[in-house]
Short mmCIF file of C-alpha atoms in Angstrom, two decimals:
data_model
loop_
_atom_site.label_atom_id
_atom_site.label_comp_id
_atom_site.label_asym_id
_atom_site.label_seq_id
_atom_site.Cartn_x
_atom_site.Cartn_y
_atom_site.Cartn_z
CA MET A 1 -2.37 5.17 2.37
CA ASP A 2 -5.77 3.73 2.79
CA THR A 3 -8.27 6.43 3.97
CA LEU A 4 -10.81 4.93 6.19
CA VAL A 5 -14.37 5.80 7.19
CA ASP A 6 -15.48 6.32 10.80
CA ASP A 7 -16.10 2.60 11.59
CA GLY A 8 -12.55 1.70 10.48
CA ARG A 9 -13.56 -0.09 7.27
CA PRO A 10 -12.15 0.87 3.79
CA GLU A 11 -14.67 2.99 2.05
CA GLN A 12 -16.82 1.12 -0.51
CA ASP A 13 -18.83 2.25 -3.39
CA PRO A 14 -22.50 2.01 -2.32
CA GLY A 15 -23.68 2.27 -5.92
CA PRO A 16 -24.12 -0.14 -8.79
CA THR A 17 -20.49 0.15 -9.98
CA ALA A 18 -20.38 -3.66 -10.72
CA ARG A 19 -23.13 -6.06 -11.22
CA PRO A 20 -22.95 -9.92 -11.75
CA VAL A 21 -23.46 -11.29 -15.18
CA THR A 22 -23.26 -15.02 -14.58
CA GLY A 23 -22.18 -17.25 -11.71
CA PRO A 24 -21.95 -16.14 -8.11
CA ALA A 25 -22.18 -12.45 -7.62
CA ALA A 26 -18.92 -10.66 -7.52
CA ARG A 27 -18.60 -7.90 -4.97
CA PRO A 28 -18.76 -4.33 -6.26
CA PRO A 29 -15.30 -2.80 -6.49
CA VAL A 30 -14.09 -0.93 -3.45
CA LEU A 31 -13.16 2.64 -4.42
CA ILE A 32 -9.54 2.37 -3.23
CA PRO A 33 -7.03 2.51 -6.02
CA ASP A 34 -3.74 0.80 -5.98
CA GLU A 35 -1.19 2.24 -3.73
CA GLY A 36 -0.65 2.28 -3.21
CA SER A 37 -0.32 3.70 3.29
CA ALA A 38 11.64 -1.41 11.95
CA ARG A 39 12.53 -4.07 14.06
CA PRO A 40 15.45 -6.30 14.86
CA SER A 41 14.94 -10.02 15.28
CA THR A 42 15.76 -9.70 18.95
CA VAL A 43 12.03 -9.11 19.64
CA ALA A 44 11.00 -12.66 20.45
CA ASP A 45 7.54 -12.00 22.04
CA PRO A 46 4.89 -10.26 19.85
CA HIS A 47 3.16 -9.12 23.03
CA ARG A 48 6.20 -6.83 23.61
CA LEU A 49 5.40 -4.90 20.46
CA LEU A 50 1.99 -3.87 21.97
CA VAL A 51 1.97 -0.76 24.19
CA PRO A 52 -1.44 -0.24 25.73
CA ARG A 53 -2.60 3.40 25.87
CA PRO A 54 -4.16 4.67 29.08
CA GLY A 55 -7.78 3.53 28.65
CA ARG A 56 -10.85 5.32 29.60
CA ASN A 57 -11.17 3.29 32.75
CA GLY A 58 -7.62 1.96 32.96
CA PRO A 59 -4.87 0.61 30.69
CA PHE A 60 -6.63 -2.70 29.82
CA VAL A 61 -10.14 -1.55 29.24
CA SER A 62 -9.99 -2.95 25.69
CA LEU A 63 -8.46 -6.31 26.54
CA ARG A 64 -10.76 -8.70 24.75
CA GLN A 65 -10.94 -11.71 22.58
CA ILE A 66 -11.58 -10.90 18.94
CA GLU A 67 -12.44 -13.03 15.82
CA PRO A 68 -12.06 -11.99 12.19
CA LYS A 69 -15.22 -10.45 10.66
CA GLN A 70 -14.98 -11.13 7.06
CA ARG A 71 -17.16 -10.78 3.93
CA GLY A 72 -15.49 -11.97 0.79
CA LEU A 73 -12.26 -10.05 0.52
CA LEU A 74 -13.36 -7.46 3.05
CA LEU A 75 -12.25 -7.71 6.73
CA VAL A 76 -13.57 -5.14 9.11
CA ASN A 77 -11.34 -5.77 12.06
CA SER A 78 -7.69 -6.37 12.65
CA HIS A 79 -5.60 -8.42 15.12
CA PRO A 80 -2.82 -6.36 16.74
CA GLU A 81 -0.55 -9.21 17.63
CA GLY A 82 -1.01 -10.72 14.19
CA ALA A 83 -0.28 -7.37 12.51
CA ALA A 84 2.89 -6.96 14.67
CA ARG A 85 4.05 -10.50 13.73
CA SER A 86 3.58 -9.80 10.07
CA VAL A 87 5.75 -6.65 10.31
CA ARG A 88 8.40 -8.58 12.25
CA ARG A 89 8.38 -11.43 9.72
CA THR A 90 9.01 -8.98 6.89
CA TRP A 91 11.75 -7.26 8.91
CA ASP A 92 13.45 -10.54 9.65
CA ALA A 93 13.41 -11.46 5.90
CA ILE A 94 15.32 -8.26 4.85
CA PRO A 95 19.07 -8.81 4.78
CA ALA A 96 20.54 -6.29 7.17
CA ARG A 97 23.74 -4.40 6.35
CA ALA A 98 25.74 -1.69 7.92
CA ALA A 99 24.44 1.74 7.10
CA GLY A 100 26.57 4.33 5.40
CA ARG A 101 25.41 7.95 5.35
CA ARG A 102 21.92 7.31 6.82
CA PRO A 103 19.81 9.41 4.32
CA VAL A 104 16.87 11.48 5.48
CA ALA A 105 13.62 10.09 4.02
CA LEU A 106 10.05 11.09 4.07
CA ILE A 107 7.64 8.22 3.30
CA LEU A 108 4.03 9.19 2.53
CA GLY A 109 1.75 6.06 2.96
CA HIS A 110 4.18 4.09 5.24
CA SER A 111 1.65 1.81 6.88
CA ALA A 112 0.72 -0.70 4.20
CA GLY A 113 1.82 -2.28 0.94
CA TYR A 114 4.81 -0.81 -0.84
CA GLY A 115 4.96 2.06 1.46
CA LEU A 116 5.44 -0.22 4.44
CA ALA A 117 8.02 -2.34 2.50
CA THR A 118 9.92 0.81 1.62
CA LEU A 119 10.03 1.93 5.21
CA LEU A 120 11.22 -1.47 6.49
CA THR A 121 13.85 -1.97 3.76
CA GLY A 122 15.07 1.60 4.03
CA LEU A 123 15.65 1.14 7.76
CA ARG A 124 17.13 -2.27 7.57
CA ARG A 125 19.42 -1.81 4.54
CA HIS A 126 20.16 1.94 4.57
CA GLY A 127 19.61 3.16 8.00
CA ILE A 128 17.21 5.94 6.84
CA ARG A 129 16.20 8.65 9.27
CA GLY A 130 13.09 10.74 8.96
CA ILE A 131 9.33 10.51 8.99
CA GLY A 132 6.54 8.11 7.92
CA VAL A 133 3.10 9.39 7.28
CA ALA A 134 -0.23 7.46 7.29
CA PHE A 135 -3.90 8.03 8.08
CA GLU A 136 -5.17 5.36 10.30
CA THR A 137 -8.04 4.92 12.77
CA PRO A 138 -7.57 3.86 16.45
CA ASP A 139 -9.59 1.40 18.42
CA ASN A 140 -12.92 3.13 19.22
CA GLY A 141 -14.29 0.51 21.70
CA ARG A 142 -16.53 -0.85 19.07
CA ARG A 143 -14.05 -1.81 16.28
CA THR A 144 -10.45 -2.54 16.50
CA ALA A 145 -7.90 -0.08 15.16
CA THR A 146 -6.95 -0.46 11.52
CA ALA A 147 -4.24 -2.88 10.65
CA GLY A 148 -2.01 -0.01 9.56
CA TRP A 149 -2.29 1.49 13.07
CA TYR A 150 -0.99 -1.73 14.64
CA ARG A 151 1.69 -2.19 11.94
CA THR A 152 2.90 1.30 12.71
CA ALA A 153 3.10 0.60 16.44
CA ALA A 154 5.05 -2.62 15.61
CA ALA A 155 7.38 -0.81 13.22
CA ALA A 156 8.21 1.86 15.67
CA GLU A 157 9.15 -0.67 18.40
CA LEU A 158 11.51 -2.59 16.08
CA ALA A 159 13.05 0.66 14.85
CA ALA A 160 13.67 1.88 18.36
CA ASP A 161 15.31 -1.47 19.29
CA GLY A 162 17.50 -1.11 16.29
CA GLY A 163 18.53 2.36 17.11
CA HIS A 164 16.81 3.94 14.14
CA ASP A 165 15.67 7.59 14.29
CA ILE A 166 12.25 7.50 12.66
CA ARG A 167 9.08 9.37 13.62
CA PHE A 168 5.45 8.55 12.66
CA VAL A 169 2.69 10.97 11.98
CA ASN A 170 -1.00 10.03 11.69
CA ALA A 171 -2.53 12.67 9.40
CA ASP A 172 -4.32 13.26 6.15
CA ALA A 173 -1.30 13.72 3.93
CA PHE A 174 -3.44 15.55 1.31
CA SER A 175 -3.97 18.48 3.68
CA THR A 176 -1.98 21.66 3.92
CA GLU A 177 -1.99 21.34 7.68
CA ALA A 178 -0.19 18.06 7.54
CA LYS A 179 2.41 19.37 5.11
CA ASN A 180 3.12 22.28 7.38
CA ARG A 181 3.22 20.03 10.47
CA ILE A 182 5.55 17.52 8.87
CA CYS A 183 7.89 20.20 7.40
CA ASP A 184 8.13 21.66 10.93
CA LEU A 185 9.25 18.28 12.31
CA LEU A 186 11.74 17.80 9.46
CA ALA A 187 13.19 21.24 10.01
CA GLU A 188 13.47 20.62 13.79
CA HIS A 189 14.84 17.17 13.79
CA TYR A 190 16.37 16.11 10.40
CA GLY A 191 16.99 19.04 8.01
CA PRO A 192 16.85 18.62 4.19
CA VAL A 193 15.23 15.47 2.73
CA ASP A 194 17.24 13.21 0.53
CA HIS A 195 14.44 10.95 -0.60
CA LEU A 196 10.56 11.60 -0.73
CA VAL A 197 8.67 8.35 -1.42
CA TYR A 198 5.07 8.94 -2.41
CA SER A 199 2.89 5.80 -1.93
CA LEU A 200 -0.61 7.19 -1.21
CA ALA A 201 -3.89 5.48 -2.15
CA ALA A 202 -7.23 6.87 -1.10
CA PRO A 203 -10.86 6.96 -2.16
CA ARG A 204 -11.15 10.76 -1.99
CA ARG A 205 -9.07 13.95 -1.72
CA THR A 206 -9.98 17.42 -0.66
CA ASP A 207 -8.36 20.07 -2.91
CA PRO A 208 -6.66 22.34 -0.44
CA ALA A 209 -6.94 25.36 -2.82
CA THR A 210 -10.69 25.02 -3.57
CA GLY A 211 -12.06 22.81 -0.95
CA ALA A 212 -13.61 20.56 -3.63
CA VAL A 213 -13.82 16.87 -2.54
CA HIS A 214 -12.86 14.54 -5.30
CA HIS A 215 -13.76 10.85 -5.30
CA SER A 216 -11.72 8.22 -7.22
CA VAL A 217 -13.28 5.33 -9.05
CA ILE A 218 -11.98 2.19 -10.68
CA LYS A 219 -13.83 1.95 -14.03
CA PRO A 220 -12.98 1.18 -17.65
CA LEU A 221 -12.94 3.93 -20.24
CA GLY A 222 -14.70 3.75 -23.61
CA GLY A 223 -16.82 0.64 -22.88
CA ALA A 224 -18.12 -1.66 -20.16
CA TYR A 225 -15.71 -4.11 -18.63
CA GLU A 226 -16.76 -7.81 -18.35
CA ALA A 227 -14.28 -10.29 -16.97
CA PRO A 228 -13.88 -13.30 -14.68
CA ALA A 229 -13.30 -12.58 -10.98
CA LEU A 230 -12.72 -14.65 -7.92
CA ASP A 231 -15.61 -15.02 -5.56
CA PHE A 232 -14.76 -15.85 -1.94
CA SER A 233 -18.31 -15.55 -0.47
CA GLY A 234 -18.76 -19.35 -0.25
CA PRO A 235 -16.92 -22.08 1.44
CA GLU A 236 -14.55 -22.41 -1.53
CA PRO A 237 -13.33 -19.78 -4.01
CA ARG A 238 -15.26 -19.76 -7.30
CA VAL A 239 -15.16 -17.93 -10.57
CA ALA A 240 -17.72 -15.22 -11.01
CA ARG A 241 -18.29 -12.64 -13.79
CA THR A 242 -18.12 -8.94 -13.06
CA ARG A 243 -19.33 -6.07 -15.15
CA ILE A 244 -18.36 -2.44 -14.71
CA GLU A 245 -19.86 0.39 -16.73
CA PRO A 246 -17.43 2.92 -18.14
CA GLY A 247 -16.30 5.97 -16.35
CA THR A 248 -17.33 9.37 -17.33
CA ALA A 249 -15.05 12.31 -18.18
CA GLU A 250 -15.94 13.85 -14.84
CA GLU A 251 -15.04 10.61 -12.95
CA THR A 252 -11.83 10.47 -14.77
CA ARG A 253 -10.87 14.03 -13.80
CA ALA A 254 -11.79 13.27 -10.21
CA THR A 255 -9.72 10.11 -10.12
CA GLU A 256 -6.74 12.04 -11.52
CA ALA A 257 -7.20 14.67 -8.92
CA VAL A 258 -7.01 11.95 -6.13
CA MET A 259 -4.45 9.50 -7.60
CA GLY A 260 -2.58 11.68 -10.02
CA GLY A 261 0.40 13.85 -9.38
CA ASP A 262 -1.19 17.07 -7.98
CA ASP A 263 -0.56 16.26 -4.37
CA TRP A 264 2.95 14.80 -5.09
CA ASN A 265 3.79 18.16 -6.74
CA LEU A 266 2.48 20.02 -3.72
CA TRP A 267 4.71 18.08 -1.38
CA VAL A 268 7.80 18.71 -3.43
CA GLY A 269 6.83 22.42 -3.40
CA ALA A 270 6.17 22.51 0.33
CA LEU A 271 9.64 20.88 0.96
CA ALA A 272 11.27 23.36 -1.40
CA ASP A 273 9.50 26.43 0.12
CA ARG A 274 10.98 25.44 3.48
CA GLY A 275 14.48 24.81 2.19
CA LEU A 276 14.10 21.13 2.81
CA LEU A 277 15.31 19.64 -0.50
CA ALA A 278 18.74 18.13 -0.12
CA GLU A 279 21.42 18.27 -2.84
CA LYS A 280 20.72 15.55 -5.35
CA PHE A 281 17.26 15.08 -3.80
CA THR A 282 15.20 12.27 -5.32
CA THR A 283 11.45 11.65 -5.15
CA ALA A 284 9.72 8.47 -6.25
CA ALA A 285 5.97 7.85 -6.72
CA LEU A 286 4.72 4.20 -6.87
CA THR A 287 2.70 3.19 -9.85
CA TYR A 288 1.64 -0.01 -11.64
CA VAL A 289 1.33 -1.04 -15.28
CA GLY A 290 0.46 -4.73 -15.07
CA SER A 291 -0.57 -7.31 -17.63
CA GLU A 292 -2.71 -6.95 -20.77
CA VAL A 293 -5.16 -9.17 -18.82
CA THR A 294 -5.96 -6.53 -16.34
CA ALA A 295 -5.36 -3.53 -18.65
CA PRO A 296 -9.01 -2.73 -19.46
CA VAL A 297 -9.91 -2.08 -15.83
CA TYR A 298 -6.56 -0.73 -14.73
CA ARG A 299 -4.07 0.84 -17.08
CA GLN A 300 -6.60 1.66 -19.74
CA GLY A 301 -9.27 2.81 -17.17
CA THR A 302 -9.67 5.78 -14.84
CA ILE A 303 -6.98 4.69 -12.58
CA GLY A 304 -4.64 4.35 -15.60
CA ALA A 305 -5.46 7.89 -16.56
CA ALA A 306 -4.48 8.92 -13.02
CA LYS A 307 -1.22 7.00 -13.31
CA GLU A 308 -0.41 8.79 -16.61
CA HIS A 309 -1.10 12.12 -14.81
CA LEU A 310 1.44 10.96 -12.21
CA GLU A 311 4.04 10.17 -14.88
CA ARG A 312 3.43 13.58 -16.49
CA THR A 313 4.00 15.17 -13.11
CA ALA A 314 7.44 13.38 -12.83
CA ARG A 315 8.43 14.87 -16.13
CA ASP A 316 7.21 18.33 -15.10
CA LEU A 317 9.12 18.12 -11.82
CA ASN A 318 12.30 17.09 -13.60
CA ALA A 319 11.97 20.15 -15.87
CA SER A 320 11.26 22.48 -12.92
CA PRO A 321 13.76 24.89 -11.34
CA LEU A 322 12.95 23.30 -8.01
CA LEU A 323 14.81 20.15 -8.87
CA LYS A 324 17.25 21.57 -11.38
CA GLU A 325 18.83 23.84 -8.83
CA LYS A 326 19.41 20.88 -6.47
CA ASP A 327 20.43 18.46 -9.22
CA GLY A 328 17.37 16.44 -8.18
CA ARG A 329 15.35 13.92 -9.97
CA ALA A 330 11.80 12.66 -9.86
CA PHE A 331 10.76 9.07 -10.94
CA THR A 332 7.70 6.98 -11.14
CA VAL A 333 8.44 3.53 -10.01
CA VAL A 334 6.59 0.61 -11.81
CA ALA A 335 6.27 -2.11 -9.17
CA GLY A 336 5.17 -5.56 -9.76
CA ALA A 337 1.92 -7.26 -8.65
CA ALA A 338 1.35 -7.65 -4.99
CA VAL A 339 -1.53 -8.42 -2.54
CA THR A 340 -2.37 -5.22 -0.74
CA GLN A 341 -5.50 -3.70 0.81
CA ALA A 342 -5.71 -1.44 -2.12
CA SER A 343 -4.93 -3.88 -4.98
CA SER A 344 -7.30 -6.54 -3.66
CA ALA A 345 -10.17 -4.09 -4.15
CA ILE A 346 -9.65 -4.03 -7.92
CA PRO A 347 -12.01 -6.25 -9.87
CA SER A 348 -10.24 -9.39 -11.37
CA ILE A 349 -6.96 -8.64 -9.63
CA ALA A 350 -7.46 -11.53 -7.29
CA LEU A 351 -7.93 -14.04 -10.07
CA TYR A 352 -5.05 -12.68 -12.03
CA THR A 353 -2.70 -12.66 -9.02
CA ALA A 354 -3.74 -16.19 -8.08
CA PHE A 355 -2.78 -17.37 -11.62
CA LEU A 356 0.42 -15.27 -11.57
CA ARG A 357 1.44 -16.94 -8.20
CA THR A 358 0.71 -20.39 -9.62
CA VAL A 359 2.86 -19.80 -12.64
CA LEU A 360 5.73 -18.31 -10.74
CA GLY A 361 5.61 -20.40 -7.60
CA GLU A 362 6.79 -19.15 -4.18
CA ASP A 363 10.33 -18.41 -5.33
CA GLY A 364 9.48 -16.60 -8.47
CA PHE A 365 6.83 -14.21 -7.04
CA ARG A 366 8.80 -11.23 -5.65
CA THR A 367 7.60 -9.74 -2.38
CA THR A 368 7.09 -6.00 -1.82
CA ALA A 369 10.17 -6.05 0.44
CA GLU A 370 12.34 -7.59 -2.25
CA GLN A 371 11.05 -4.96 -4.76
CA ALA A 372 11.62 -2.19 -2.22
CA ALA A 373 15.19 -3.34 -1.66
CA ASP A 374 15.82 -3.05 -5.39
CA LEU A 375 14.35 0.42 -5.39
CA TRP A 376 16.48 1.64 -2.44
CA ASP A 377 19.63 0.23 -4.05
CA GLN A 378 19.00 2.19 -7.16
CA LEU A 379 18.02 5.46 -5.43
CA GLU A 380 21.07 5.20 -3.12
CA GLY A 381 23.47 4.41 -6.01
CA GLY A 382 24.30 0.95 -4.98
CA ALA A 383 22.83 -0.41 -8.30
CA PRO A 384 22.32 1.17 -11.67
CA LEU A 385 18.96 2.67 -12.45
CA VAL A 386 16.64 0.32 -14.39
CA LEU A 387 14.70 2.79 -16.60
CA ASP A 388 12.29 2.20 -19.45
CA GLY A 389 11.89 4.54 -22.50
CA GLN A 390 9.68 6.89 -20.48
CA GLY A 391 12.19 7.30 -17.60
CA ARG A 392 10.33 5.10 -15.22
CA ILE A 393 12.06 2.78 -12.80
CA ARG A 394 10.97 -0.79 -13.48
CA LEU A 395 10.76 -3.31 -10.82
CA ASP A 396 8.17 -5.60 -12.62
CA GLY A 397 10.30 -7.49 -15.19
CA TRP A 398 9.63 -10.69 -13.26
CA GLU A 399 5.96 -10.25 -13.68
CA LEU A 400 5.83 -9.21 -17.28
CA ASP A 401 8.24 -11.72 -18.59
CA ASP A 402 6.85 -13.01 -21.89
CA ARG A 403 6.79 -16.63 -20.85
CA VAL A 404 5.13 -15.95 -17.52
CA GLN A 405 2.39 -13.86 -19.26
CA GLU A 406 1.87 -16.47 -21.98
CA ARG A 407 1.14 -19.05 -19.18
CA VAL A 408 -1.15 -16.60 -17.34
CA ARG A 409 -3.11 -15.91 -20.45
CA ALA A 410 -3.70 -19.56 -21.05
CA LEU A 411 -5.20 -19.92 -17.60
CA TRP A 412 -7.24 -16.77 -18.05
CA ALA A 413 -8.72 -18.08 -21.37
CA ASP A 414 -10.63 -20.80 -19.41
CA PRO A 415 -10.92 -19.36 -15.92
CA GLU A 416 -12.86 -22.25 -14.45
CA ARG A 417 -10.22 -24.80 -15.56
CA GLY A 418 -7.52 -22.23 -14.66
CA LEU A 419 -8.88 -22.02 -11.14
CA ALA A 420 -8.92 -25.78 -10.75
CA GLU A 421 -5.30 -25.75 -11.72
CA SER A 422 -4.51 -22.71 -9.59
CA ARG A 423 -6.39 -23.61 -6.44
CA PRO A 424 -3.24 -23.23 -4.33
CA GLY A 425 -2.76 -19.79 -5.77
CA ALA A 426 -6.27 -18.75 -4.85
CA ASP A 427 -5.91 -20.16 -1.29
CA TRP A 428 -2.62 -18.27 -1.08
CA PHE A 429 -4.27 -15.03 -2.18
CA MET A 430 -6.96 -15.26 0.44
CA ALA A 431 -4.39 -16.13 3.15
CA GLN A 432 -2.38 -13.10 2.09
CA VAL A 433 -5.45 -10.78 2.33
CA ARG A 434 -6.21 -12.13 5.84
CA GLU A 435 -2.51 -11.53 6.91
CA LEU A 436 -2.96 -7.89 5.79
CA TYR A 437 -5.33 -7.57 8.73
CA GLY A 438 -3.29 -9.74 11.17
CA TRP A 439 -5.15 -12.97 10.76
CA GLY A 440 -3.87 -16.47 10.10
CA LEU A 441 -0.27 -16.03 11.24
CA ASP A 442 1.60 -18.77 12.97
CA GLY A 443 2.54 -18.22 16.52
CA VAL A 444 -0.31 -15.93 17.40
CA ALA A 445 -2.77 -17.08 20.10
CA TYR A 446 -6.02 -16.10 18.44
CA ASP A 447 -8.09 -17.86 21.10
CA ARG A 448 -6.77 -15.53 23.87
CA PRO A 449 -7.82 -11.93 24.76
CA VAL A 450 -5.74 -9.27 23.38
CA GLU A 451 -5.21 -5.54 24.06
CA THR A 452 -6.66 -3.69 21.12
CA ASP A 453 -6.18 -0.13 22.35
CA VAL A 454 -2.61 0.24 21.27
CA ARG A 455 -0.74 3.67 21.46
CA TRP A 456 0.38 5.38 18.33
CA PRO A 457 4.18 5.83 18.54
CA PRO A 458 5.14 8.97 20.42
CA ARG A 459 7.40 11.49 18.70
#
């Protein structure tokens, strides 16, 4: 889930978190950690996916032509038809199959990245029923709605056409109010939950017990981080240098409070208190390990500390009476690299991912939907669990293959030459970022007015 500020843009760090060392200035890192927030192919017209809300002066008050507003990797507006088409394209690429038992699922952070992929593959391959939760911003007359808002509307339309029973809630999943509200809906419509998928990413979290507001940061630990990064501020991508000062102990604790396992644990407890854990209940929280190339700013930094907290939470949940009495299990799921709104905010990730895409090519780079399909097959028993020595489900073997990483490191050693060899990968990365917001997709008439005031799916 990407938490957004009032103007609909992902929150950014206003302070001097990163500063250029040499070359074009790299943008300061956005303080949104890695997420980590259903339709049949019978829908031929993307306009059909857009259901205008009654406007302030009529249903088409917000019909207008829009253009992308972009600054580097940051886009501050979204295209509703483009976002809908991106969802449908993902849906069409997922091999459908007849559903068996139709498990009940609660997906926290369903509107983007791995959460969206988990939603779509769960519907398409396993006929899941249940609830998706995200925190998105509607059109306000000045800015469009967030891309996740439009993706949710499109997902709901496709799900309804396919006869799937799924509801969507727009709420701050960190809050006690949201937990109570969603447990009420589950109790009324679905009963006990078979699978809880936790895929939330946010810049801040309010502790429901103390009211303290914690802010997450992406910083190294122990020393400053200096590395090459992609700069998209000019007409062509270039290599810049970024420097980030180390995080403090207080910042590390705050990042753990936001992106660690505290809220995940509260969700499992909330479901248990309401009698909403099914027999053999499973819960999975998305995480990332990544390459040694990105380790200093990711796995060995503040965000890595939060991920380790998440993994400790999984071990604690597995040892708890809550899961033992239901023969349940908790997993962290190590996904592979992906272009998401959250991951693109992490310094150097763009350059690393461009190199990785160059090495693997289109066929070797596994999409979030392909990885989510593997996850669902393992959770539902259709494939054996692929666990590492720490009990984590691993979906990232394709990324961390020794031969792949050796070639990535060779490009990283001389990033300017590496970028010259990987220009298609860099262009692909930028195109993927634009598509996250609904821009640059084939078949969308960007030169025509579009209705931007789209209704959130009714329950």
